[in-house]
Amino acid sequence: MDVHVRDLRYFVAVAEELHFTRAAERLFVSQPALSKQIRALEEQLRVELFVRDRRNVSLTPAGEALLPAARELIAVWDAAQQAVADAAAAAAAVLRIGFSTSVGRGLLPRIQQHFARVRPNWRLQLRQVDWDDPTGGLRDGTSGIATAAPRASAGS
């Protein structure tokens, strides 16, 4: 049986509020939908998680046992999602520099050092392009920025 993280979030909200309507408001869902999801979770686990009457909601021993584990699973899942987002952002944080001629002596290492200071989570990717491409890779999208030597005019 696989329980969805959403169902655990719903369970934790009801367990913390001990009130279905307040938990539903906190979760931005309707109270009937929340009640239905909690019932489905209880059926899936084959145990009652809450004692309900007209005035009160309380955790059963099974609900009390589930609460710390549910909180931990939610925290682990949230951390995993953040790690994935961070990895995707890091992979996207690349500035590709196209160049068709050598950059001035010692200039490239200084550019890289400065860039590392001002954008520590980014990396530079240098690519030499053919002389045939006066855009330095900008036209085909293989470079984000480019340096290019001026072309000699026909009269030169």
mmCIF file of C-alpha atoms in Angstrom:
data_model
loop_
_atom_site.group_PDB
_atom_site.id
_atom_site.type_symbol
_atom_site.label_atom_id
_atom_site.label_comp_id
_atom_site.label_asym_id
_atom_site.label_seq_id
_atom_site.Cartn_x
_atom_site.Cartn_y
_atom_site.Cartn_z
ATOM 1 C CA MET A 1 0.000 0.000 0.000
ATOM 2 C CA ASP A 2 1.321 3.403 -0.970
ATOM 3 C CA VAL A 3 0.179 6.482 0.904
ATOM 4 C CA HIS A 4 0.490 9.849 -0.824
ATOM 5 C CA VAL A 5 2.371 12.682 0.857
ATOM 6 C CA ARG A 6 -0.736 14.823 0.331
ATOM 7 C CA ASP A 7 -2.721 12.423 2.509
ATOM 8 C CA LEU A 8 -0.085 12.657 5.223
ATOM 9 C CA ARG A 9 -0.244 16.466 5.028
ATOM 10 C CA TYR A 10 -4.004 16.268 5.442
ATOM 11 C CA PHE A 11 -3.641 13.905 8.389
ATOM 12 C CA VAL A 12 -1.065 16.138 10.095
ATOM 13 C CA ALA A 13 -3.232 19.235 9.638
ATOM 14 C CA VAL A 14 -6.246 17.548 11.224
ATOM 15 C CA ALA A 15 -4.068 16.097 14.001
ATOM 16 C CA GLU A 16 -2.617 19.528 14.787
ATOM 17 C CA GLU A 17 -5.909 21.420 14.564
ATOM 18 C CA LEU A 18 -8.075 18.643 16.048
ATOM 19 C CA HIS A 19 -10.821 20.220 13.973
ATOM 20 C CA PHE A 20 -11.726 19.264 10.404
ATOM 21 C CA THR A 21 -13.063 22.670 9.348
ATOM 22 C CA ARG A 22 -10.005 24.587 10.602
ATOM 23 C CA ALA A 23 -7.693 21.997 9.020
ATOM 24 C CA ALA A 24 -9.568 22.309 5.716
ATOM 25 C CA GLU A 25 -9.239 26.098 5.825
ATOM 26 C CA ARG A 26 -5.522 25.766 6.578
ATOM 27 C CA LEU A 27 -5.108 23.414 3.601
ATOM 28 C CA PHE A 28 -7.342 25.451 1.260
ATOM 29 C CA VAL A 29 -9.624 22.471 0.618
ATOM 30 C CA SER A 30 -13.263 21.892 1.404
ATOM 31 C CA GLN A 31 -14.129 20.187 4.665
ATOM 32 C CA PRO A 32 -16.067 17.366 2.936
ATOM 33 C CA ALA A 33 -13.109 16.663 0.626
ATOM 34 C CA LEU A 34 -10.740 16.591 3.594
ATOM 35 C CA SER A 35 -13.021 14.232 5.526
ATOM 36 C CA LYS A 36 -13.254 11.963 2.489
ATOM 37 C CA GLN A 37 -9.448 11.855 2.122
ATOM 38 C CA ILE A 38 -8.970 11.066 5.816
ATOM 39 C CA ARG A 39 -11.538 8.265 5.577
ATOM 40 C CA ALA A 40 -9.745 6.870 2.515
ATOM 41 C CA LEU A 41 -6.422 7.010 4.388
ATOM 42 C CA GLU A 42 -7.958 5.172 7.333
ATOM 43 C CA GLU A 43 -9.379 2.536 4.992
ATOM 44 C CA GLN A 44 -6.039 2.155 3.280
ATOM 45 C CA LEU A 45 -4.239 1.763 6.626
ATOM 46 C CA ARG A 46 -7.105 -0.362 7.985
ATOM 47 C CA VAL A 47 -7.221 1.635 11.210
ATOM 48 C CA GLU A 48 -9.059 4.631 12.654
ATOM 49 C CA LEU A 49 -6.785 7.609 13.156
ATOM 50 C CA PHE A 50 -9.301 9.908 14.828
ATOM 51 C CA VAL A 51 -12.101 9.612 17.336
ATOM 52 C CA ARG A 52 -14.878 11.882 16.090
ATOM 53 C CA ASP A 53 -18.028 13.091 17.703
ATOM 54 C CA ARG A 54 -20.180 16.148 17.082
ATOM 55 C CA ARG A 55 -17.982 18.395 19.224
ATOM 56 C CA ASN A 56 -14.518 16.884 19.439
ATOM 57 C CA VAL A 57 -11.820 15.269 17.354
ATOM 58 C CA SER A 58 -8.962 13.422 19.010
ATOM 59 C CA LEU A 59 -6.225 11.071 17.911
ATOM 60 C CA THR A 60 -6.541 7.351 18.443
ATOM 61 C CA PRO A 61 -3.449 5.471 19.644
ATOM 62 C CA ALA A 62 -2.806 4.582 15.987
ATOM 63 C CA GLY A 63 -3.089 8.269 15.043
ATOM 64 C CA GLU A 64 -0.679 9.210 17.822
ATOM 65 C CA ALA A 65 1.763 6.609 16.516
ATOM 66 C CA LEU A 66 1.458 7.878 12.942
ATOM 67 C CA LEU A 67 1.834 11.594 13.699
ATOM 68 C CA PRO A 68 5.619 11.806 14.326
ATOM 69 C CA ALA A 69 6.367 9.474 11.413
ATOM 70 C CA ALA A 70 4.087 11.480 9.103
ATOM 71 C CA ARG A 71 5.798 14.724 10.106
ATOM 72 C CA GLU A 72 9.196 13.153 9.457
ATOM 73 C CA LEU A 73 8.170 11.763 6.059
ATOM 74 C CA ILE A 74 6.784 15.143 5.020
ATOM 75 C CA ALA A 75 9.997 16.870 6.123
ATOM 76 C CA VAL A 76 12.132 14.347 4.228
ATOM 77 C CA TRP A 77 9.996 14.739 1.103
ATOM 78 C CA ASP A 78 10.144 18.545 1.333
ATOM 79 C CA ALA A 79 13.950 18.348 1.681
ATOM 80 C CA ALA A 80 14.137 16.012 -1.323
ATOM 81 C CA GLN A 81 12.058 18.402 -3.426
ATOM 82 C CA GLN A 82 14.316 21.286 -2.394
ATOM 83 C CA ALA A 83 17.429 19.260 -3.261
ATOM 84 C CA VAL A 84 16.011 18.496 -6.705
ATOM 85 C CA ALA A 85 15.121 22.159 -7.254
ATOM 86 C CA ASP A 86 18.609 23.223 -6.123
ATOM 87 C CA ALA A 87 20.243 20.686 -8.446
ATOM 88 C CA ALA A 88 18.128 21.853 -11.367
ATOM 89 C CA ALA A 89 18.969 25.476 -10.609
ATOM 90 C CA ALA A 90 22.667 24.651 -10.370
ATOM 91 C CA ALA A 91 22.564 22.840 -13.689
ATOM 92 C CA ALA A 92 20.822 25.808 -15.258
ATOM 93 C CA ALA A 93 23.286 28.276 -13.735
ATOM 94 C CA VAL A 94 25.767 28.115 -16.591
ATOM 95 C CA LEU A 95 26.917 31.051 -18.673
ATOM 96 C CA ARG A 96 28.325 29.896 -21.996
ATOM 97 C CA ILE A 97 30.853 32.279 -23.516
ATOM 98 C CA GLY A 98 31.617 31.877 -27.179
ATOM 99 C CA PHE A 99 34.778 33.304 -28.638
ATOM 100 C CA SER A 100 36.452 33.088 -31.999
ATOM 101 C CA THR A 101 39.820 34.549 -31.083
ATOM 102 C CA SER A 102 42.059 34.425 -28.092
ATOM 103 C CA VAL A 103 40.995 36.766 -25.346
ATOM 104 C CA GLY A 104 43.662 39.222 -24.150
ATOM 105 C CA ARG A 105 46.557 37.772 -22.191
ATOM 106 C CA GLY A 106 45.498 36.874 -18.655
ATOM 107 C CA LEU A 107 42.043 38.383 -19.144
ATOM 108 C CA LEU A 108 40.124 35.105 -19.132
ATOM 109 C CA PRO A 109 41.326 33.911 -15.690
ATOM 110 C CA ARG A 110 40.506 37.344 -14.225
ATOM 111 C CA ILE A 111 37.025 37.231 -15.758
ATOM 112 C CA GLN A 112 36.480 33.751 -14.316
ATOM 113 C CA GLN A 113 37.674 34.823 -10.846
ATOM 114 C CA HIS A 114 35.481 37.921 -10.830
ATOM 115 C CA PHE A 115 32.462 35.967 -12.061
ATOM 116 C CA ALA A 116 33.011 33.330 -9.333
ATOM 117 C CA ARG A 117 32.949 36.107 -6.722
ATOM 118 C CA VAL A 118 29.798 37.828 -7.960
ATOM 119 C CA ARG A 119 27.922 34.671 -8.991
ATOM 120 C CA PRO A 120 29.260 31.863 -6.766
ATOM 121 C CA ASN A 121 26.499 29.420 -7.730
ATOM 122 C CA TRP A 122 27.135 29.854 -11.432
ATOM 123 C CA ARG A 123 29.841 28.471 -13.651
ATOM 124 C CA LEU A 124 31.335 29.659 -16.880
ATOM 125 C CA GLN A 125 31.577 27.366 -19.850
ATOM 126 C CA LEU A 126 33.972 28.554 -22.506
ATOM 127 C CA ARG A 127 33.649 27.439 -26.100
ATOM 128 C CA GLN A 128 35.699 28.410 -29.076
ATOM 129 C CA VAL A 129 33.607 28.893 -32.204
ATOM 130 C CA ASP A 130 34.641 28.814 -35.833
ATOM 131 C CA TRP A 131 35.752 31.981 -37.547
ATOM 132 C CA ASP A 132 32.824 31.380 -39.904
ATOM 133 C CA ASP A 133 30.403 32.333 -37.122
ATOM 134 C CA PRO A 134 30.647 36.082 -36.560
ATOM 135 C CA THR A 135 28.017 35.840 -33.772
ATOM 136 C CA GLY A 136 30.246 33.702 -31.549
ATOM 137 C CA GLY A 137 27.489 31.107 -31.125
ATOM 138 C CA LEU A 138 24.717 33.577 -30.290
ATOM 139 C CA ARG A 139 22.741 32.943 -33.460
ATOM 140 C CA ASP A 140 22.370 29.193 -32.875
ATOM 141 C CA GLY A 141 21.964 29.553 -29.097
ATOM 142 C CA THR A 142 25.122 27.657 -28.146
ATOM 143 C CA SER A 143 26.490 30.760 -26.389
ATOM 144 C CA GLY A 144 24.841 33.117 -23.939
ATOM 145 C CA ILE A 145 27.384 35.869 -24.561
ATOM 146 C CA ALA A 146 30.251 36.119 -26.999
ATOM 147 C CA THR A 147 33.406 37.976 -27.775
ATOM 148 C CA ALA A 148 34.379 38.467 -31.355
ATOM 149 C CA ALA A 149 37.222 40.066 -33.200
ATOM 150 C CA PRO A 150 36.226 42.844 -35.539
ATOM 151 C CA ARG A 151 36.034 41.687 -39.141
ATOM 152 C CA ALA A 152 38.303 43.295 -41.633
ATOM 153 C CA SER A 153 36.436 45.484 -44.069
ATOM 154 C CA ALA A 154 36.609 44.761 -47.798
ATOM 155 C CA GLY A 155 38.666 47.913 -48.355
ATOM 156 C CA SER A 156 41.393 46.937 -45.851
#
